[in-house]
């Protein structure tokens, strides 16, 4: 059995796509996952499974949420082994004076194409910065993530990939 973190995008935001965490835990258990735990109300699930393919785990949760709650929710899964690498690869943490509250990670469903990444020019949009490393976009938002133009929708549109952000 391996542990995975599942990030559901866009639940319990502004009263939309409401799922109680107890119901989400029960749903994941009902489709065969073990040791299911949730963290805060934004759709963070840690679970154990013998399944090794993250895309299969994602699809299982997407299908179960659609069937039980009647709406579509994108899900991005990372293995327990990947998470420390995600944290350690943040290029902004080595720069002095940047508080952790001003940093976020955009988890992407797949690795973006180089051409799509290169086409993003934010110099006239914002003082915020981003750096792409594999399937992750690291953000530094000096005025906070709530004020950035570098949202999930921004990256999904430009990269043509599903994304969800966590601080």
Coordinates of N, CA, C and O in Angstrom, one line a residue:
X1 N 0.8 -1.2 0.0 CA 0.0 0.0 0.0 C 0.9 1.2 0.0 O 1.9 1.3 0.7
X2 N 0.4 2.2 -0.8 CA 1.1 3.5 -0.9 C 0.2 4.6 -0.5 O -1.0 4.5 -0.6
X3 N 0.8 5.7 0.0 CA 0.0 6.9 0.4 C 0.0 7.9 -0.7 O 1.0 8.1 -1.4
X4 N -1.1 8.6 -0.9 CA -1.3 9.6 -1.9 C -2.0 10.8 -1.3 O -2.8 10.7 -0.4
X5 N -1.7 12.0 -1.9 CA -2.5 13.2 -1.6 C -3.3 13.5 -2.8 O -2.8 13.6 -3.9
X6 N -4.6 13.7 -2.6 CA -5.5 14.1 -3.7 C -6.0 15.5 -3.4 O -6.5 15.8 -2.4
X7 N -5.9 16.3 -4.4 CA -6.3 17.7 -4.4 C -7.5 17.9 -5.3 O -7.4 17.9 -6.5
X8 N -8.6 18.2 -4.7 CA -9.9 18.5 -5.4 C -9.9 20.0 -5.7 O -9.7 20.8 -4.7
X9 N -10.2 20.3 -6.9 CA -10.2 21.7 -7.3 C -11.6 22.3 -7.2 O -12.6 21.8 -7.7
X10 N -11.7 23.4 -6.5 CA -12.9 24.2 -6.5 C -14.1 23.8 -5.7 O -15.2 24.1 -6.0
X11 N -13.9 23.0 -4.7 CA -15.0 22.6 -3.8 C -15.1 23.6 -2.6 O -14.0 24.1 -2.2
X12 N -16.3 23.8 -2.1 CA -16.5 24.6 -0.9 C -15.9 26.0 -1.1 O -15.4 26.6 -0.1
X13 N -16.0 26.6 -2.3 CA -15.5 28.0 -2.5 C -16.7 28.8 -2.8 O -17.5 28.5 -3.8
X14 N -16.9 29.8 -2.0 CA -18.1 30.8 -2.2 C -19.4 30.0 -2.3 O -20.3 30.4 -3.1
X15 N -19.5 29.0 -1.5 CA -20.8 28.3 -1.4 C -21.1 27.4 -2.6 O -22.2 26.8 -2.8
X16 N -20.1 27.2 -3.5 CA -20.2 26.3 -4.7 C -19.7 24.9 -4.4 O -18.7 24.8 -3.7
X17 N -20.3 24.0 -5.1 CA -19.8 22.6 -5.1 C -19.5 22.2 -3.6 O -18.3 21.8 -3.3
X18 N -20.5 22.2 -2.8 CA -20.3 21.9 -1.4 C -20.1 20.4 -1.2 O -20.9 19.6 -1.6
X19 N -19.1 20.0 -0.4 CA -18.9 18.6 0.0 C -18.3 18.7 1.4 O -17.3 19.3 1.7
X20 N -19.1 18.1 2.4 CA -18.6 18.0 3.7 C -17.4 17.1 3.7 O -17.4 16.1 3.0
X21 N -16.4 17.4 4.5 CA -15.2 16.5 4.6 C -15.5 15.1 5.1 O -14.9 14.1 4.6
X22 N -16.4 15.0 6.0 CA -16.9 13.6 6.4 C -17.4 12.9 5.2 O -17.1 11.7 5.1
X23 N -18.3 13.5 4.4 CA -18.8 12.9 3.2 C -17.8 12.5 2.2 O -17.8 11.4 1.6
X24 N -16.7 13.4 2.1 CA -15.7 13.1 1.2 C -14.8 11.9 1.6 O -14.5 11.0 0.9
X25 N -14.6 11.8 2.9 CA -13.9 10.6 3.5 C -14.7 9.4 3.3 O -14.1 8.3 2.8
X26 N -15.9 9.4 3.6 CA -16.8 8.2 3.4 C -16.8 7.8 1.9 O -16.8 6.6 1.6
X27 N -16.9 8.8 1.0 CA -16.9 8.5 -0.4 C -15.7 7.7 -0.8 O -15.7 6.7 -1.5
X28 N -14.5 8.3 -0.4 CA -13.2 7.6 -0.8 C -13.1 6.2 -0.2 O -12.6 5.3 -0.9
X29 N -13.6 6.0 1.0 CA -13.6 4.7 1.6 C -14.5 3.8 0.8 O -14.2 2.6 0.6
X30 N -15.6 4.3 0.4 CA -16.6 3.4 -0.3 C -16.1 2.9 -1.7 O -16.6 2.0 -2.2
X31 N -15.1 3.6 -2.2 CA -14.6 3.2 -3.5 C -13.3 2.4 -3.3 O -12.5 2.2 -4.3
X32 N -13.0 2.1 -2.1 CA -11.8 1.1 -1.8 C -10.6 1.7 -1.3 O -9.6 1.0 -1.2
X33 N -10.5 3.0 -1.0 CA -9.3 3.6 -0.4 C -9.3 3.4 1.1 O -10.3 3.2 1.7
X34 N -8.1 3.4 1.7 CA -7.9 3.1 3.1 C -7.3 4.3 3.8 O -6.6 5.1 3.2
X35 N -7.5 4.3 5.2 CA -6.8 5.3 6.0 C -7.1 6.7 5.4 O -6.1 7.5 5.4
X36 N -8.3 7.0 5.0 CA -8.6 8.3 4.4 C -8.7 9.4 5.5 O -9.4 9.2 6.5
X37 N -8.0 10.5 5.2 CA -8.1 11.6 6.1 C -8.2 12.9 5.2 O -7.7 12.9 4.1
X38 N -8.9 13.9 5.7 CA -9.0 15.1 5.0 C -8.4 16.2 5.8 O -8.2 16.1 7.0
X39 N -8.0 17.3 5.1 CA -7.4 18.4 5.7 C -8.1 19.7 5.3 O -8.2 19.9 4.0
X40 N -8.5 20.5 6.2 CA -9.3 21.7 5.9 C -10.5 21.4 5.0 O -10.7 20.3 4.6
X41 N -11.2 22.5 4.6 CA -12.4 22.3 3.8 C -12.2 22.4 2.3 O -13.2 22.4 1.6
X42 N -11.0 22.5 1.9 CA -10.8 22.8 0.5 C -10.5 21.6 -0.4 O -10.0 21.8 -1.5
X43 N -10.7 20.4 0.1 CA -10.6 19.3 -0.7 C -9.2 18.7 -0.8 O -8.7 18.3 -1.8
X44 N -8.6 18.5 0.4 CA -7.3 17.9 0.5 C -7.5 16.5 1.1 O -8.0 16.5 2.3
X45 N -7.2 15.5 0.4 CA -7.4 14.1 1.0 C -6.1 13.3 0.9 O -5.4 13.4 -0.1
X46 N -5.8 12.7 2.0 CA -4.7 11.7 2.1 C -5.3 10.4 2.2 O -6.2 10.1 3.0
X47 N -4.8 9.4 1.4 CA -5.3 8.1 1.5 C -4.2 7.0 1.1 O -3.2 7.4 0.6
X48 N -4.5 5.8 1.5 CA -3.7 4.7 1.1 C -4.4 3.8 0.1 O -5.6 3.7 0.2
X49 N -3.6 3.3 -0.8 CA -4.2 2.4 -1.8 C -3.1 1.5 -2.4 O -2.0 1.8 -2.4
X50 N -3.5 0.3 -2.9 CA -2.6 -0.5 -3.6 C -2.5 -0.1 -5.1 O -1.6 -0.5 -5.8
X51 N -3.4 0.8 -5.5 CA -3.3 1.3 -6.9 C -2.0 2.2 -7.0 O -1.7 3.0 -6.1
X52 N -1.3 2.1 -8.1 CA 0.0 2.8 -8.2 C -0.1 3.9 -9.3 O 0.7 4.8 -9.3
X53 N -1.2 3.9 -10.1 CA -1.3 4.9 -11.2 C -2.1 6.1 -10.7 O -3.3 5.9 -10.4
X54 N -1.5 7.3 -10.6 CA -2.2 8.4 -10.1 C -3.4 8.8 -11.0 O -4.5 9.2 -10.4
X55 N -3.3 8.6 -12.3 CA -4.5 8.9 -13.1 C -5.7 8.1 -12.8 O -6.8 8.5 -12.9
X56 N -5.4 6.8 -12.5 CA -6.5 5.9 -12.1 C -7.2 6.4 -10.8 O -8.4 6.3 -10.7
X57 N -6.4 6.8 -9.8 CA -6.9 7.3 -8.6 C -7.7 8.6 -8.9 O -8.9 8.7 -8.4
X58 N -7.2 9.5 -9.7 CA -7.9 10.7 -10.0 C -9.3 10.4 -10.6 O -10.3 10.9 -10.2
X59 N -9.3 9.5 -11.6 CA -10.5 9.1 -12.3 C -11.5 8.5 -11.4 O -12.7 8.8 -11.5
X60 N -11.1 7.7 -10.5 CA -12.0 7.0 -9.5 C -12.7 8.1 -8.6 O -13.9 8.0 -8.4
X61 N -12.0 9.0 -8.2 CA -12.5 10.1 -7.3 C -13.5 11.0 -8.2 O -14.6 11.3 -7.7
X62 N -13.0 11.4 -9.3 CA -13.9 12.2 -10.2 C -15.2 11.6 -10.5 O -16.3 12.2 -10.3
X63 N -15.2 10.3 -10.9 CA -16.4 9.5 -11.2 C -17.3 9.4 -10.0 O -18.5 9.6 -10.1
X64 N -16.7 9.1 -8.8 CA -17.5 8.9 -7.6 C -18.1 10.2 -7.1 O -19.3 10.2 -6.7
X65 N -17.4 11.3 -7.2 CA -18.0 12.6 -6.9 C -19.1 13.0 -7.8 O -20.2 13.4 -7.4
X66 N -19.0 12.8 -9.1 CA -20.0 13.0 -10.1 C -21.3 12.2 -9.8 O -22.4 12.7 -9.8
X67 N -21.0 10.9 -9.5 CA -22.2 10.0 -9.2 C -22.9 10.4 -7.9 O -24.1 10.4 -7.9
X68 N -22.1 10.7 -6.9 CA -22.8 11.0 -5.6 C -23.3 12.4 -5.4 O -24.4 12.6 -4.9
X69 N -22.5 13.4 -5.9 CA -22.9 14.8 -5.7 C -23.5 15.5 -6.9 O -24.0 16.6 -6.8
X70 N -23.3 14.9 -8.1 CA -23.9 15.4 -9.3 C -23.2 16.6 -9.9 O -23.8 17.3 -10.7
X71 N -21.9 16.7 -9.6 CA -21.1 17.8 -10.3 C -19.7 17.3 -10.6 O -19.2 16.3 -9.9
X72 N -19.0 17.9 -11.5 CA -17.7 17.6 -11.9 C -16.7 18.3 -11.0 O -16.8 19.5 -10.8
X73 N -15.7 17.6 -10.6 CA -14.6 18.3 -9.8 C -13.3 17.7 -10.3 O -13.0 16.5 -10.2
X74 N -12.4 18.5 -10.8 CA -11.1 18.0 -11.2 C -10.3 17.6 -9.9 O -10.4 18.2 -8.9
X75 N -9.5 16.5 -10.1 CA -8.7 16.0 -9.0 C -7.3 15.8 -9.5 O -7.1 15.3 -10.6
X76 N -6.3 16.2 -8.7 CA -4.9 16.1 -9.0 C -4.3 15.3 -7.9 O -4.5 15.6 -6.7
X77 N -3.6 14.2 -8.2 CA -3.0 13.3 -7.2 C -1.5 13.3 -7.3 O -0.9 13.3 -8.4
X78 N -0.8 13.3 -6.1 CA 0.6 13.2 -6.0 C 0.9 12.1 -5.0 O 0.2 12.0 -4.0
X79 N 2.0 11.4 -5.2 CA 2.3 10.4 -4.2 C 3.0 11.0 -3.0 O 3.5 12.1 -3.0
X80 N 2.9 10.3 -1.9 CA 3.5 10.8 -0.7 C 5.0 11.1 -0.8 O 5.6 12.0 -0.2
X81 N 5.7 10.3 -1.7 CA 7.1 10.5 -2.0 C 7.3 11.8 -2.7 O 8.4 12.4 -2.6
X82 N 6.4 12.2 -3.6 CA 6.6 13.4 -4.4 C 6.5 14.7 -3.6 O 7.1 15.7 -3.9
X83 N 5.7 14.8 -2.5 CA 5.4 16.0 -1.8 C 6.6 16.7 -1.2 O 6.8 17.9 -1.4
X84 N 7.5 16.0 -0.6 CA 8.8 16.7 -0.1 C 9.6 17.3 -1.3 O 10.1 18.4 -1.1
X85 N 9.6 16.6 -2.4 CA 10.3 17.2 -3.6 C 9.6 18.4 -4.1 O 10.3 19.4 -4.5
X86 N 8.3 18.5 -4.0 CA 7.6 19.7 -4.4 C 8.0 20.8 -3.5 O 8.3 21.9 -4.0
X87 N 8.0 20.6 -2.2 CA 8.4 21.7 -1.3 C 9.9 22.1 -1.5 O 10.2 23.3 -1.5
X88 N 10.7 21.1 -1.7 CA 12.2 21.4 -1.8 C 12.6 22.1 -3.1 O 13.6 22.7 -3.2
X89 N 11.8 22.0 -4.1 CA 12.1 22.5 -5.4 C 11.7 24.0 -5.6 O 11.9 24.6 -6.6
X90 N 11.0 24.6 -4.6 CA 10.5 25.9 -4.7 C 11.7 26.9 -4.8 O 12.4 27.1 -3.9
X91 N 11.9 27.6 -6.0 CA 13.0 28.4 -6.1 C 12.9 29.7 -5.3 O 13.9 30.4 -5.2
X92 N 11.7 30.1 -4.8 CA 11.6 31.3 -4.1 C 11.9 31.2 -2.6 O 12.2 32.2 -1.9
X93 N 12.0 30.0 -2.1 CA 12.3 29.8 -0.6 C 13.7 30.1 -0.3 O 14.0 30.4 0.8
X94 N 14.6 30.1 -1.3 CA 16.0 30.4 -1.0 C 16.3 31.9 -1.1 O 17.4 32.3 -0.7
X95 N 15.3 32.7 -1.4 CA 15.5 34.1 -1.5 C 15.0 34.8 -0.2 O 13.9 34.5 0.3
X96 N 15.9 35.5 0.4 CA 15.6 36.1 1.7 C 14.4 37.1 1.7 O 14.1 37.7 0.7
X97 N 13.8 37.2 2.8 CA 12.7 38.1 3.0 C 11.4 37.7 2.4 O 10.4 38.5 2.5
X98 N 11.2 36.6 1.9 CA 9.9 36.1 1.3 C 9.3 35.2 2.3 O 9.8 34.2 2.7
X99 N 8.2 35.7 2.9 CA 7.4 34.9 3.8 C 6.6 33.8 3.2 O 6.2 33.9 2.0
X100 N 6.5 32.7 3.9 CA 5.8 31.5 3.3 C 4.3 31.9 3.0 O 3.8 31.3 2.1
X101 N 3.7 32.9 3.6 CA 2.3 33.2 3.3 C 2.2 33.9 2.0 O 1.1 34.1 1.5
X102 N 3.3 34.2 1.4 CA 3.3 34.9 0.0 C 3.7 33.9 -1.1 O 3.9 34.3 -2.2
X103 N 3.8 32.6 -0.7 CA 4.2 31.6 -1.7 C 3.0 30.6 -1.9 O 2.2 30.3 -0.9
X104 N 2.9 30.1 -3.1 CA 1.9 29.1 -3.4 C 2.5 28.1 -4.5 O 3.4 28.5 -5.2
X105 N 1.8 27.0 -4.6 CA 2.2 26.0 -5.6 C 1.0 25.7 -6.4 O -0.1 25.4 -5.9
X106 N 1.1 25.8 -7.8 CA 0.0 25.4 -8.7 C 0.4 24.0 -9.1 O 1.4 23.7 -9.7
X107 N -0.5 23.0 -8.7 CA -0.3 21.6 -9.1 C -1.0 21.5 -10.5 O -2.2 21.8 -10.6
X108 N -0.2 21.0 -11.4 CA -0.8 20.8 -12.8 C -1.0 19.3 -13.0 O -0.3 18.4 -12.5
X109 N -2.0 19.0 -13.9 CA -2.4 17.6 -14.2 C -1.3 16.9 -14.9 O -1.0 15.7 -14.8
X110 N -0.6 17.7 -15.8 CA 0.6 17.1 -16.6 C 1.6 18.2 -16.7 O 1.4 19.4 -16.4
X111 N 2.8 17.8 -17.2 CA 3.8 18.8 -17.4 C 3.5 19.7 -18.6 O 3.1 19.2 -19.7
X112 N 3.6 21.0 -18.5 CA 3.2 21.9 -19.6 C 4.2 21.9 -20.7 O 5.4 21.6 -20.5
X113 N 3.8 22.2 -21.9 CA 4.7 22.2 -23.0 C 5.6 23.5 -22.9 O 5.2 24.5 -22.4
X114 N 6.8 23.4 -23.3 CA 7.8 24.5 -23.2 C 7.2 25.7 -24.0 O 7.4 26.8 -23.5
X115 N 6.6 25.5 -25.2 CA 6.2 26.6 -26.0 C 5.0 27.4 -25.2 O 5.0 28.6 -25.3
X116 N 4.1 26.7 -24.6 CA 3.1 27.3 -23.8 C 3.7 28.1 -22.7 O 3.2 29.2 -22.4
X117 N 4.6 27.5 -22.0 CA 5.2 28.3 -20.9 C 6.0 29.5 -21.3 O 5.8 30.6 -20.7
X118 N 6.7 29.4 -22.4 CA 7.5 30.5 -22.9 C 6.6 31.6 -23.4 O 7.0 32.8 -23.5
X119 N 5.3 31.3 -23.8 CA 4.4 32.3 -24.3 C 3.8 33.2 -23.2 O 3.2 34.2 -23.5
X120 N 4.0 32.8 -22.0 CA 3.4 33.6 -20.9 C 4.3 34.8 -20.5 O 5.4 34.6 -20.1
X121 N 3.8 35.9 -20.7 CA 4.5 37.2 -20.3 C 3.6 37.9 -19.3 O 2.6 38.4 -19.6
X122 N 4.1 38.0 -18.1 CA 3.3 38.6 -17.0 C 3.9 40.0 -16.6 O 3.4 40.6 -15.7
X123 N 5.0 40.4 -17.3 CA 5.7 41.7 -16.9 C 4.8 42.9 -16.8 O 5.0 43.7 -16.0
X124 N 3.7 43.0 -17.6 CA 2.9 44.1 -17.6 C 1.6 43.9 -16.7 O 0.8 44.8 -16.5
X125 N 1.4 42.6 -16.2 CA 0.2 42.3 -15.5 C 0.4 42.5 -14.0 O -0.6 42.9 -13.3
X126 N 1.5 42.2 -13.5 CA 1.6 42.1 -12.0 C 3.0 42.1 -11.5 O 4.0 41.9 -12.3
X127 N 3.2 42.4 -10.2 CA 4.5 42.3 -9.6 C 4.8 40.8 -9.1 O 5.9 40.5 -8.7
X128 N 3.8 40.0 -9.2 CA 4.0 38.6 -8.9 C 4.9 37.9 -9.8 O 5.1 38.3 -11.0
X129 N 5.5 36.8 -9.3 CA 6.4 36.0 -10.1 C 6.0 34.5 -10.1 O 5.4 34.1 -9.2
X130 N 6.5 33.8 -11.1 CA 6.2 32.4 -11.1 C 7.4 31.7 -11.8 O 8.2 32.3 -12.5
X131 N 7.6 30.4 -11.4 CA 8.6 29.6 -11.9 C 8.0 28.2 -12.1 O 7.4 27.7 -11.2
X132 N 8.3 27.6 -13.3 CA 7.8 26.3 -13.6 C 8.9 25.2 -13.4 O 10.0 25.4 -13.8
X133 N 8.5 24.2 -12.6 CA 9.4 23.1 -12.4 C 8.6 21.8 -12.6 O 7.7 21.5 -11.7
X134 N 8.8 21.1 -13.7 CA 8.0 19.9 -13.9 C 6.5 20.1 -14.0 O 6.0 21.0 -14.8
X135 N 5.7 19.4 -13.2 CA 4.3 19.6 -13.1 C 3.8 20.6 -12.1 O 2.7 20.5 -11.6
X136 N 4.7 21.5 -11.7 CA 4.3 22.5 -10.7 C 4.8 23.9 -11.1 O 5.8 24.1 -11.8
X137 N 3.9 24.8 -10.8 CA 4.2 26.3 -11.0 C 4.4 26.9 -9.5 O 3.4 26.7 -8.7
X138 N 5.5 27.5 -9.3 CA 5.7 28.1 -8.0 C 5.4 29.6 -8.1 O 5.9 30.2 -9.1
X139 N 4.7 30.1 -7.2 CA 4.2 31.5 -7.2 C 4.8 32.3 -6.0 O 4.8 31.7 -4.9
X140 N 5.2 33.5 -6.3 CA 5.5 34.4 -5.2 C 4.6 35.6 -5.5 O 4.7 36.3 -6.5
X141 N 3.7 35.8 -4.5 CA 2.7 36.9 -4.6 C 2.9 37.8 -3.5 O 2.3 37.6 -2.4
X142 N 3.6 38.9 -3.6 CA 3.9 39.8 -2.5 C 2.7 40.4 -1.8 O 2.8 40.7 -0.7
X143 N 1.6 40.6 -2.6 CA 0.4 41.2 -2.0 C -0.6 40.1 -1.6 O -1.7 40.4 -1.2
X144 N -0.2 38.8 -1.7 CA -1.1 37.7 -1.3 C -1.7 37.0 -2.5 O -2.0 37.7 -3.5
X145 N -2.0 35.8 -2.4 CA -2.6 35.0 -3.5 C -4.0 35.5 -3.8 O -4.5 35.4 -5.0
X146 N -4.8 36.0 -2.8 CA -6.1 36.6 -3.1 C -6.1 37.7 -4.0 O -7.2 38.1 -4.6
X147 N -5.0 38.4 -4.3 CA -4.9 39.6 -5.1 C -4.2 39.3 -6.4 O -4.1 40.2 -7.3
X148 N -3.7 38.1 -6.6 CA -2.9 37.9 -7.8 C -3.7 37.6 -9.1 O -4.9 37.2 -9.0
X149 N -3.2 38.0 -10.2 CA -3.8 37.6 -11.5 C -3.4 36.2 -11.9 O -3.9 35.7 -12.9
X150 N -2.4 35.6 -11.2 CA -1.9 34.3 -11.6 C -2.7 33.2 -10.9 O -2.2 32.5 -10.1
X151 N -4.0 33.1 -11.3 CA -4.9 32.2 -10.7 C -4.9 30.9 -11.4 O -4.2 30.7 -12.4
X152 N -5.7 29.9 -10.8 CA -5.9 28.6 -11.5 C -6.3 28.9 -12.9 O -5.8 28.2 -13.9
X153 N -7.3 29.7 -13.1 CA -7.9 29.9 -14.4 C -6.8 30.5 -15.4 O -6.8 30.2 -16.6
X154 N -6.0 31.4 -14.9 CA -4.9 32.0 -15.7 C -4.0 30.9 -16.3 O -3.8 30.9 -17.5
X155 N -3.6 30.0 -15.4 CA -2.7 29.0 -15.9 C -3.4 27.9 -16.7 O -2.9 27.4 -17.7
X156 N -4.6 27.5 -16.3 CA -5.3 26.5 -17.1 C -5.6 27.0 -18.5 O -5.4 26.3 -19.4
X157 N -5.9 28.3 -18.6 CA -6.2 28.8 -20.0 C -4.9 28.9 -20.8 O -4.9 28.5 -22.0
X158 N -3.8 29.3 -20.2 CA -2.6 29.5 -21.0 C -1.9 28.2 -21.3 O -1.2 28.0 -22.3
X159 N -2.0 27.3 -20.3 CA -1.2 26.0 -20.5 C -2.1 24.9 -21.0 O -1.6 23.8 -21.3
X160 N -3.4 25.1 -21.0 CA -4.4 24.1 -21.5 C -4.3 22.8 -20.6 O -4.2 21.7 -21.1
X161 N -4.1 23.0 -19.3 CA -4.0 21.9 -18.3 C -4.9 22.2 -17.1 O -5.1 23.4 -16.8
X162 N -5.4 21.2 -16.5 CA -6.1 21.4 -15.2 C -5.1 21.7 -14.2 O -3.9 21.2 -14.1
X163 N -5.5 22.7 -13.3 CA -4.6 23.1 -12.2 C -5.4 23.4 -10.9 O -6.6 23.6 -10.9
X164 N -4.7 23.2 -9.8 CA -5.2 23.6 -8.5 C -4.1 24.1 -7.7 O -3.0 23.7 -7.8
X165 N -4.3 25.2 -6.9 CA -3.3 25.9 -6.2 C -3.5 25.6 -4.7 O -4.6 25.6 -4.1
X166 N -2.3 25.5 -4.0 CA -2.3 25.4 -2.5 C -1.1 26.2 -2.0 O -0.1 26.4 -2.7
X167 N -1.3 26.8 -0.8 CA -0.3 27.6 -0.2 C 0.5 26.7 0.7 O 0.2 25.5 0.9

